[in-house]
Coordinates of N, CA and C in Angstrom, one line a residue:
X475 N 101.3 120.8 91.2 CA 101.8 121.6 90.1 C 102.9 120.8 89.4
X476 N 102.8 120.7 88.1 CA 103.8 119.9 87.3 C 105.0 120.7 87.0
X477 N 106.2 120.2 87.2 CA 107.4 120.9 86.9 C 107.6 121.0 85.4
X478 N 108.2 122.1 84.9 CA 108.5 122.2 83.5 C 109.6 121.2 83.1
X479 N 109.7 120.9 81.8 CA 110.7 120.0 81.3 C 112.1 120.5 81.7
X480 N 112.4 121.8 81.6 CA 113.7 122.3 81.9 C 114.0 122.1 83.4
X481 N 113.0 122.2 84.3 CA 113.2 122.0 85.7 C 113.5 120.6 86.0
X482 N 112.8 119.7 85.3 CA 113.0 118.2 85.5 C 114.4 117.9 85.0
X483 N 114.9 118.5 84.0 CA 116.2 118.2 83.4 C 117.3 118.7 84.4
X484 N 117.1 119.8 85.0 CA 118.1 120.3 86.0 C 118.1 119.4 87.2
X485 N 117.0 118.9 87.6 CA 116.9 118.0 88.8 C 117.7 116.7 88.4
X486 N 117.4 116.2 87.2 CA 118.1 114.9 86.8 C 119.6 115.1 86.6
X487 N 120.0 116.3 86.2 CA 121.4 116.5 86.0 C 122.1 116.6 87.3
X488 N 121.5 117.2 88.3 CA 122.1 117.3 89.6 C 122.2 115.9 90.3
X489 N 121.2 115.1 90.2 CA 121.2 113.8 90.8 C 122.2 112.9 90.1
X490 N 122.3 113.0 88.7 CA 123.2 112.2 88.0 C 124.7 112.6 88.3
X491 N 124.9 113.9 88.5 CA 126.3 114.3 88.8 C 126.7 113.8 90.2
X492 N 125.8 113.9 91.1 CA 126.1 113.4 92.5 C 126.3 111.9 92.5
X493 N 125.5 111.2 91.7 CA 125.7 109.8 91.7 C 127.1 109.4 91.1
X494 N 127.6 110.2 90.2 CA 128.9 109.9 89.6 C 130.0 110.3 90.6
X495 N 129.8 111.1 91.5 CA 130.8 111.6 92.5 C 131.0 110.6 93.6
X496 N 130.0 109.7 93.9 CA 130.0 108.9 95.1 C 131.3 108.0 95.2
X497 N 131.6 107.2 94.2 CA 132.7 106.4 94.2 C 134.1 107.1 94.3
X498 N 134.3 108.2 93.5 CA 135.5 108.9 93.6 C 135.7 109.5 95.0
X499 N 134.6 110.1 95.6 CA 134.7 110.6 96.9 C 135.0 109.6 98.0
X500 N 134.4 108.4 97.8 CA 134.6 107.3 98.8 C 136.1 106.9 98.7
X501 N 136.7 106.9 97.5 CA 138.1 106.4 97.3 C 139.1 107.4 98.0
X502 N 138.7 108.6 98.2 CA 139.6 109.6 98.8 C 139.6 109.6 100.3
X503 N 138.7 108.8 100.9 CA 138.6 108.8 102.4 C 139.3 107.6 102.9
X504 N 140.1 107.9 104.0 CA 140.9 106.9 104.7 C 140.0 106.2 105.8
X505 N 140.0 104.9 105.8 CA 139.3 104.2 106.8 C 137.8 103.9 106.4
X506 N 137.0 103.3 107.3 CA 135.6 102.9 107.0 C 134.8 104.2 106.8
X507 N 134.1 104.3 105.7 CA 133.3 105.5 105.4 C 132.3 105.1 104.3
X508 N 131.2 106.0 104.3 CA 130.3 105.8 103.2 C 129.8 107.2 102.7
X509 N 129.5 107.2 101.4 CA 128.9 108.4 100.8 C 127.5 108.0 100.3
X510 N 126.5 108.9 100.6 CA 125.1 108.6 100.3 C 124.5 109.8 99.6
X511 N 123.7 109.6 98.6 CA 123.0 110.6 97.9 C 121.5 110.4 98.1
X512 N 120.8 111.4 98.7 CA 119.3 111.3 98.8 C 118.7 112.2 97.8
X513 N 117.7 111.7 97.0 CA 116.9 112.5 96.1 C 115.7 112.9 97.0
X514 N 115.6 114.2 97.3 CA 114.6 114.7 98.2 C 113.2 114.7 97.6
X515 N 113.1 114.4 96.3 CA 111.8 114.3 95.6 C 111.2 112.9 95.8
X516 N 112.1 112.0 96.3 CA 111.6 110.6 96.5 C 111.4 110.2 97.9
X517 N 111.3 111.1 98.8 CA 111.0 110.8 100.2 C 109.8 110.0 100.4
X518 N 109.7 109.0 101.3 CA 110.8 108.8 102.3 C 111.9 107.9 101.8
X519 N 111.7 107.1 100.7 CA 112.7 106.1 100.2 C 113.7 106.9 99.3
X520 N 114.5 107.7 99.9 CA 115.2 108.7 99.1 C 116.7 108.3 98.7
X521 N 117.2 107.3 99.2 CA 118.6 106.9 98.8 C 118.7 106.4 97.4
X522 N 119.5 107.1 96.6 CA 119.6 106.8 95.2 C 121.0 106.4 94.8
X523 N 122.0 106.6 95.7 CA 123.3 106.1 95.5 C 124.0 106.0 96.8
X524 N 124.9 105.0 96.9 CA 125.7 104.7 98.1 C 127.0 104.1 97.8
X525 N 128.1 104.6 98.4 CA 129.4 104.0 98.2 C 130.0 103.7 99.6
X526 N 130.4 102.5 99.8 CA 130.9 102.2 101.2 C 129.7 101.6 102.0
X527 N 130.1 101.1 103.2 CA 129.1 100.6 104.1 C 129.5 100.8 105.5
X528 N 128.8 101.8 106.1 CA 129.0 102.1 107.6 C 127.7 101.9 108.4
X529 N 126.6 102.2 107.7 CA 125.3 102.1 108.4 C 124.4 101.0 108.0
X530 N 124.9 100.2 107.0 CA 124.2 99.0 106.6 C 123.0 99.3 105.7
X531 N 123.0 100.4 105.0 CA 121.8 100.8 104.2 C 122.1 100.5 102.7
X532 N 121.0 100.5 101.9 CA 121.1 100.3 100.5 C 120.3 101.3 99.7
X533 N 120.5 101.3 98.4 CA 119.6 102.1 97.5 C 118.2 101.8 97.7
X534 N 117.3 102.8 97.8 CA 115.9 102.6 98.1 C 115.5 102.6 99.5
X535 N 116.5 102.7 100.4 CA 116.2 102.8 101.8 C 115.8 104.2 102.2
X536 N 115.1 104.4 103.3 CA 114.6 105.8 103.6 C 115.6 106.7 104.2
X537 N 115.2 108.0 104.3 CA 116.0 109.0 104.9 C 116.1 108.8 106.4
X538 N 117.0 109.4 107.1 CA 117.1 109.3 108.5 C 116.0 110.2 109.2
X539 N 115.7 110.0 110.4 CA 114.8 110.8 111.1 C 115.2 112.3 111.1
X540 N 116.5 112.5 111.2 CA 117.0 113.9 111.2 C 116.7 114.6 109.9
X541 N 116.9 113.9 108.8 CA 116.7 114.5 107.4 C 115.2 114.7 107.2
X542 N 114.4 113.7 107.6 CA 113.0 113.8 107.4 C 112.4 115.0 108.2
X543 N 112.9 115.2 109.4 CA 112.5 116.3 110.3 C 112.8 117.6 109.6
X544 N 114.0 117.7 109.1 CA 114.5 119.0 108.4 C 113.6 119.3 107.2
X545 N 113.2 118.3 106.4 CA 112.4 118.5 105.3 C 111.0 119.0 105.7
X546 N 110.4 118.3 106.7 CA 109.1 118.7 107.1 C 109.0 120.1 107.8
X547 N 110.1 120.5 108.4 CA 110.1 121.8 109.1 C 110.6 122.9 108.2
X548 N 111.1 122.6 107.0 CA 111.6 123.6 106.1 C 112.9 124.1 106.6
X549 N 113.6 123.3 107.4 CA 114.9 123.8 108.0 C 116.1 123.0 107.4
X550 N 116.1 122.9 106.1 CA 117.2 122.2 105.5 C 118.4 123.0 105.4
X551 N 119.5 122.6 105.9 CA 120.8 123.3 105.8 C 121.9 122.3 105.9
X552 N 123.1 122.7 105.4 CA 124.2 121.9 105.4 C 124.8 121.8 106.9
X553 N 125.0 120.6 107.3 CA 125.6 120.4 108.6 C 126.9 119.6 108.5
X554 N 128.0 120.2 109.0 CA 129.3 119.7 108.8 C 129.9 119.1 110.1
X555 N 130.4 117.9 110.1 CA 131.2 117.3 111.2 C 130.4 117.2 112.5
X556 N 129.2 116.5 112.4 CA 128.5 116.3 113.7 C 128.7 114.8 114.0
X557 N 128.6 114.5 115.3 CA 128.8 113.1 115.8 C 127.4 112.4 115.8
X558 N 127.5 111.2 115.3 CA 126.4 110.3 115.3 C 126.8 108.9 115.7
X559 N 125.9 107.9 115.8 CA 126.3 106.5 116.1 C 125.6 105.6 115.1
X560 N 126.4 104.6 114.6 CA 125.9 103.7 113.6 C 125.0 102.7 114.3
X561 N 124.2 101.9 113.5 CA 123.3 100.9 114.1 C 124.1 99.9 114.9
X562 N 125.4 99.7 114.6 CA 126.2 98.7 115.4 C 126.9 99.3 116.5
X563 N 126.6 100.6 116.8 CA 127.2 101.2 118.0 C 128.5 101.9 117.7
X564 N 129.0 102.0 116.5 CA 130.3 102.7 116.2 C 130.1 104.2 116.2
X565 N 131.1 104.9 116.7 CA 131.1 106.4 116.7 C 131.3 106.9 115.2
X566 N 130.5 107.8 114.8 CA 130.6 108.3 113.4 C 130.8 109.8 113.4
X567 N 131.5 110.3 112.4 CA 131.6 111.7 112.2 C 130.9 112.0 110.8
X568 N 129.8 112.7 110.9 CA 128.9 112.9 109.7 C 128.8 114.3 109.2
X569 N 128.6 114.4 107.9 CA 128.3 115.6 107.2 C 127.1 115.5 106.3
X570 N 126.2 116.4 106.3 CA 125.1 116.4 105.4 C 125.1 117.7 104.6
X571 N 125.3 117.6 103.3 CA 125.3 118.8 102.4 C 124.0 118.9 101.6
X572 N 123.3 120.0 101.7 CA 122.1 120.1 101.0 C 122.4 120.8 99.7
X573 N 122.0 120.1 98.6 CA 122.3 120.6 97.2 C 121.0 121.3 96.7
X574 N 121.1 122.5 96.2 CA 120.0 123.2 95.7 C 120.1 123.5 94.2
X575 N 118.9 123.7 93.6 CA 118.9 124.1 92.1 C 119.1 125.5 91.9
X576 N 118.9 126.0 90.7 CA 119.1 127.4 90.3 C 118.1 128.3 90.9
X577 N 117.0 127.8 91.4 CA 116.0 128.6 92.0 C 116.0 128.5 93.6
X578 N 117.1 127.9 94.1 CA 117.4 127.7 95.5 C 116.4 126.7 96.2
X579 N 115.8 125.8 95.4 CA 115.0 124.8 96.0 C 115.9 123.6 96.3
X580 N 115.7 122.9 97.4 CA 116.6 121.8 97.8 C 116.2 120.6 96.9
X581 N 117.2 120.0 96.3 CA 117.1 118.9 95.4 C 117.6 117.5 96.0
X582 N 118.7 117.6 96.7 CA 119.4 116.4 97.1 C 120.2 116.7 98.4
X583 N 120.5 115.6 99.1 CA 121.3 115.7 100.3 C 122.5 114.7 100.0
X584 N 123.7 115.2 100.1 CA 124.9 114.4 100.0 C 125.5 114.2 101.4
X585 N 125.5 113.0 101.8 CA 125.9 112.6 103.2 C 127.2 111.8 103.2
X586 N 128.0 112.2 104.2 CA 129.3 111.5 104.4 C 129.3 111.0 105.9
X587 N 129.4 109.7 106.0 CA 129.5 109.1 107.4 C 130.9 108.4 107.5
X588 N 131.7 108.8 108.5 CA 133.0 108.2 108.7 C 133.0 107.5 110.1
X589 N 133.5 106.3 110.1 CA 133.6 105.5 111.3 C 134.9 106.0 112.0
X590 N 134.8 106.7 113.1 CA 135.9 107.2 113.8 C 136.2 106.5 115.1
X591 N 135.6 105.3 115.3 CA 135.8 104.6 116.5 C 137.3 104.3 116.7
X592 N 138.0 103.9 115.6 CA 139.4 103.7 115.7 C 140.2 104.9 116.0
X593 N 139.8 106.0 115.6 CA 140.4 107.3 115.9 C 140.3 107.6 117.4
X594 N 139.2 107.3 118.0 CA 139.0 107.5 119.4 C 139.9 106.7 120.2
X595 N 140.1 105.4 119.8 CA 141.0 104.5 120.5 C 142.5 105.0 120.4
X596 N 142.9 105.4 119.2 CA 144.2 105.9 119.0 C 144.4 107.2 119.8
X597 N 143.4 108.1 119.8 CA 143.6 109.3 120.5 C 143.7 109.1 122.0
X598 N 143.0 108.1 122.5 CA 143.0 107.9 124.0 C 144.4 107.3 124.4
X599 N 145.0 106.5 123.4 CA 146.3 105.8 123.7 C 147.5 106.8 123.6
X600 N 147.4 107.6 122.5 CA 148.6 108.3 122.2 C 148.4 109.9 122.1
X601 N 147.2 110.3 122.3 CA 146.9 111.7 122.1 C 147.7 112.6 123.0
X602 N 147.8 112.2 124.2 CA 148.5 113.1 125.2 C 150.0 113.3 124.8
X603 N 150.6 112.2 124.3 CA 152.0 112.3 124.0 C 152.3 112.9 122.6
X604 N 151.4 112.6 121.6 CA 151.7 113.0 120.3 C 151.0 114.3 119.9
X605 N 150.1 114.7 120.8 CA 149.3 116.0 120.5 C 148.3 115.7 119.4
X606 N 147.8 114.5 119.3 CA 146.7 114.2 118.3 C 145.4 114.8 118.7
X607 N 144.6 115.2 117.7 CA 143.3 115.7 118.0 C 142.3 115.2 116.9
X608 N 141.1 114.9 117.2 CA 140.1 114.5 116.3 C 139.6 115.8 115.5
X609 N 139.1 115.6 114.3 CA 138.5 116.7 113.6 C 137.4 117.3 114.4
X610 N 137.4 118.6 114.6 CA 136.3 119.3 115.4 C 135.7 120.5 114.6
X611 N 134.5 120.8 115.0 CA 133.9 122.0 114.4 C 132.8 122.4 115.5
X612 N 132.2 123.6 115.3 CA 131.2 124.0 116.3 C 130.1 123.0 116.4
X613 N 129.7 122.4 115.2 CA 128.6 121.5 115.3 C 129.0 120.1 115.8
X614 N 130.3 119.7 115.5 CA 130.8 118.4 115.9 C 130.8 118.3 117.4
X615 N 130.9 119.4 118.2 CA 131.0 119.3 119.6 C 129.7 118.8 120.2
X616 N 128.6 118.9 119.5 CA 127.3 118.4 120.1 C 126.9 117.1 119.4
X617 N 126.8 116.1 120.1 CA 126.4 114.8 119.5 C 125.0 114.9 119.0
X618 N 124.7 114.2 117.9 CA 123.4 114.2 117.3 C 122.8 112.8 117.4
X619 N 121.5 112.8 117.8 CA 120.8 111.5 117.8 C 120.1 111.3 116.5
X620 N 120.9 110.9 115.5 CA 120.4 110.5 114.2 C 120.3 109.0 114.0
X621 N 119.1 108.5 113.6 CA 119.0 107.1 113.5 C 119.0 106.7 112.1
X622 N 119.8 105.7 111.7 CA 120.0 105.3 110.3 C 119.1 104.0 110.1
X623 N 117.8 104.3 109.8 CA 116.9 103.2 109.6 C 117.1 102.5 108.3
X624 N 116.6 101.3 108.1 CA 116.8 100.5 106.9 C 115.5 100.3 106.1
X625 N 114.3 100.6 106.7 CA 113.1 100.6 106.0 C 112.1 101.5 106.6
X626 N 111.0 101.8 105.9 CA 110.0 102.7 106.3 C 109.3 102.3 107.6
X627 N 109.0 101.0 107.7 CA 108.4 100.5 108.9 C 109.2 100.8 110.2
X628 N 110.5 100.7 110.1 CA 111.4 101.0 111.2 C 111.4 102.5 111.5
X629 N 111.3 103.3 110.4 CA 111.3 104.7 110.6 C 109.9 105.1 111.3
X630 N 108.9 104.6 110.8 CA 107.5 104.9 111.4 C 107.5 104.5 112.8
X631 N 107.9 103.3 113.2 CA 107.9 102.8 114.6 C 108.7 103.8 115.5
X632 N 109.9 104.2 115.0 CA 110.7 105.1 115.7 C 110.0 106.4 116.0
X633 N 109.4 107.0 115.0 CA 108.8 108.3 115.1 C 107.5 108.2 116.0
X634 N 106.8 107.1 115.9 CA 105.6 106.9 116.7 C 106.0 106.8 118.2
X635 N 107.0 105.9 118.4 CA 107.3 105.7 119.8 C 107.9 106.9 120.5
X636 N 108.6 107.7 119.8 CA 109.1 109.0 120.3 C 108.0 109.9 120.7
X637 N 107.0 110.1 119.7 CA 106.0 111.0 120.0 C 105.1 110.6 121.1
X638 N 104.8 109.3 121.2 CA 104.0 108.8 122.3 C 104.7 109.0 123.7
X639 N 106.0 108.8 123.7 CA 106.8 108.9 124.9 C 106.8 110.4 125.3
X640 N 107.0 111.3 124.4 CA 107.0 112.7 124.7 C 105.7 113.3 125.2
X641 N 104.6 112.6 124.9 CA 103.3 113.1 125.4 C 103.2 112.8 126.9
X642 N 103.9 111.8 127.3 CA 103.9 111.5 128.8 C 102.7 110.8 129.3
X643 N 101.9 110.3 128.3 CA 100.7 109.6 128.7 C 100.6 108.2 128.0
X644 N 100.4 107.1 128.6 CA 100.3 105.8 127.9 C 99.1 105.9 127.0
X645 N 99.2 105.2 125.9 CA 98.1 105.3 124.9 C 96.8 104.9 125.4
X646 N 96.7 103.9 126.3 CA 95.4 103.4 126.8 C 94.8 104.5 127.7
X647 N 95.6 105.4 128.2 CA 95.0 106.5 129.1 C 94.9 107.8 128.4
X648 N 95.1 107.9 127.1 CA 95.1 109.2 126.4 C 93.6 109.6 126.2
X649 N 93.5 110.9 126.3 CA 92.2 111.6 125.9 C 92.5 112.2 124.5
X650 N 91.5 112.8 124.0 CA 91.6 113.4 122.7 C 92.8 114.4 122.6
X651 N 92.9 115.3 123.6 CA 93.9 116.3 123.5 C 95.4 115.7 123.5
X652 N 95.5 114.5 124.1 CA 96.8 113.9 124.1 C 97.1 113.3 122.7
X653 N 96.1 112.8 122.1 CA 96.3 112.2 120.7 C 96.5 113.3 119.7
X654 N 95.9 114.4 119.9 CA 96.1 115.6 119.0 C 97.6 116.1 119.2
X655 N 98.1 116.0 120.4 CA 99.5 116.4 120.6 C 100.4 115.5 119.9
X656 N 100.2 114.2 120.0 CA 101.0 113.2 119.4 C 101.0 113.4 117.9
X657 N 99.8 113.7 117.3 CA 99.7 113.9 115.9 C 100.5 115.2 115.5
X658 N 100.4 116.2 116.3 CA 101.2 117.5 116.1 C 102.7 117.2 116.0
X659 N 103.2 116.4 117.0 CA 104.6 116.0 117.0 C 105.0 115.2 115.7
X660 N 104.1 114.3 115.4 CA 104.4 113.5 114.2 C 104.4 114.3 112.9
X661 N 103.5 115.2 112.8 CA 103.4 116.1 111.6 C 104.7 116.9 111.5
X662 N 105.1 117.5 112.6 CA 106.3 118.4 112.6 C 107.5 117.6 112.2
X663 N 107.6 116.3 112.4 CA 108.8 115.5 112.1 C 108.7 114.8 110.8
X664 N 107.7 115.1 110.0 CA 107.6 114.5 108.7 C 107.0 113.1 108.6
X665 N 106.3 112.7 109.7 CA 105.8 111.3 109.7 C 104.7 111.2 108.6
X666 N 103.9 112.2 108.3 CA 102.9 112.1 107.4 C 103.3 112.2 105.9
X667 N 104.7 112.2 105.7 CA 105.2 112.0 104.4 C 105.3 110.6 104.0
X668 N 105.2 109.7 105.0 CA 105.3 108.3 104.8 C 104.0 107.7 104.3
X669 N 104.1 106.7 103.4 CA 103.0 106.0 102.9 C 102.2 105.3 104.0
X670 N 100.9 105.4 103.9 CA 100.0 104.7 104.9 C 100.2 105.3 106.3
X671 N 100.7 106.5 106.4 CA 101.0 107.1 107.7 C 99.8 107.2 108.6
X672 N 98.6 107.7 108.0 CA 97.4 107.8 108.8 C 97.0 106.5 109.4
X673 N 97.1 105.4 108.6 CA 96.7 104.1 109.1 C 97.6 103.7 110.3
X674 N 98.9 103.9 110.1 CA 99.9 103.5 111.1 C 99.6 104.3 112.4
X675 N 99.4 105.6 112.3 CA 99.1 106.4 113.5 C 97.8 106.0 114.2
X676 N 96.8 105.7 113.4 CA 95.5 105.2 114.0 C 95.7 103.9 114.7
X677 N 96.5 103.0 114.2 CA 96.7 101.8 114.9 C 97.4 102.0 116.2
X678 N 98.5 102.9 116.2 CA 99.3 103.1 117.4 C 98.5 103.8 118.4
X679 N 97.6 104.7 118.0 CA 96.8 105.5 119.0 C 95.4 105.0 119.3
X680 N 95.1 103.8 118.8 CA 93.9 103.1 119.1 C 92.7 103.9 118.7
X681 N 92.7 104.5 117.5 CA 91.6 105.2 117.0 C 91.4 105.0 115.5
X682 N 90.5 105.7 114.8 CA 90.3 105.4 113.4 C 91.2 106.4 112.6
X683 N 91.3 106.0 111.3 CA 92.0 106.8 110.4 C 91.4 108.2 110.2
X684 N 90.0 108.2 110.3 CA 89.3 109.5 110.1 C 89.6 110.4 111.4
X685 N 89.8 109.8 112.5 CA 90.1 110.6 113.7 C 91.5 111.2 113.5
X686 N 92.4 110.5 112.9 CA 93.7 111.1 112.6 C 93.6 112.3 111.7
X687 N 92.8 112.1 110.7 CA 92.6 113.3 109.7 C 92.0 114.5 110.5
X688 N 91.1 114.2 111.4 CA 90.5 115.3 112.2 C 91.5 116.0 113.1
X689 N 92.4 115.2 113.7 CA 93.4 115.7 114.5 C 94.4 116.6 113.7
X690 N 94.7 116.1 112.5 CA 95.6 116.9 111.6 C 94.9 118.2 111.2
X691 N 93.6 118.2 111.0 CA 92.9 119.5 110.7 C 93.0 120.4 111.9
X692 N 93.0 119.9 113.1 CA 93.1 120.8 114.3 C 94.4 121.4 114.4
X693 N 95.5 120.8 113.8 CA 96.8 121.3 113.9 C 97.1 122.3 112.8
X694 N 96.2 122.4 111.8 CA 96.5 123.2 110.6 C 96.9 124.6 110.9
X695 N 96.2 125.2 111.9 CA 96.4 126.6 112.2 C 97.7 126.9 113.0
X696 N 98.4 125.9 113.4 CA 99.6 126.1 114.3 C 100.8 126.5 113.5

């Protein structure tokens, strides 16, 4: 279904406004941090603006596994102050704000990642004496395993390896029901939003692309 001109204009205005906010927002943050804008209509390569460098990503790089999963499940919501880890192993405090249009459809994700590894060291050294505390929230108390991938192949490999591991059966020993389960897990996490996803899944599961389509059809009623 083709969007109306007014709808497209609203989308473009939202993205443009967020892009203009990236550098001013980055300038207000103390310490290593980055601001990222994802255009959710461009998944998987959804990054359209970035200020700062904490996770080593660039414009045109893909969404994280967490964001892709949320889009696929229809469970997009703003998450404030959750813990993650950068590709280099630094402790991060992250926020993902979902931006919606006038019809309540999700348009963009505005993400803030702050390197708090220095805060952790300072807190451990002086916190007991000075009463220092790190920013906390109900969500921040639970660490999140969000992976900041730099290309679609890396994202695909991550999702495939996780799904195969969760099936509990080595690929060479899988029967049809095991492969259907892997496909179900991949579908739920947005894997099939990736280009050439069926071909990549077929190669990983040692079957044909048409078998993957058949497995997808079997999961349609779930």
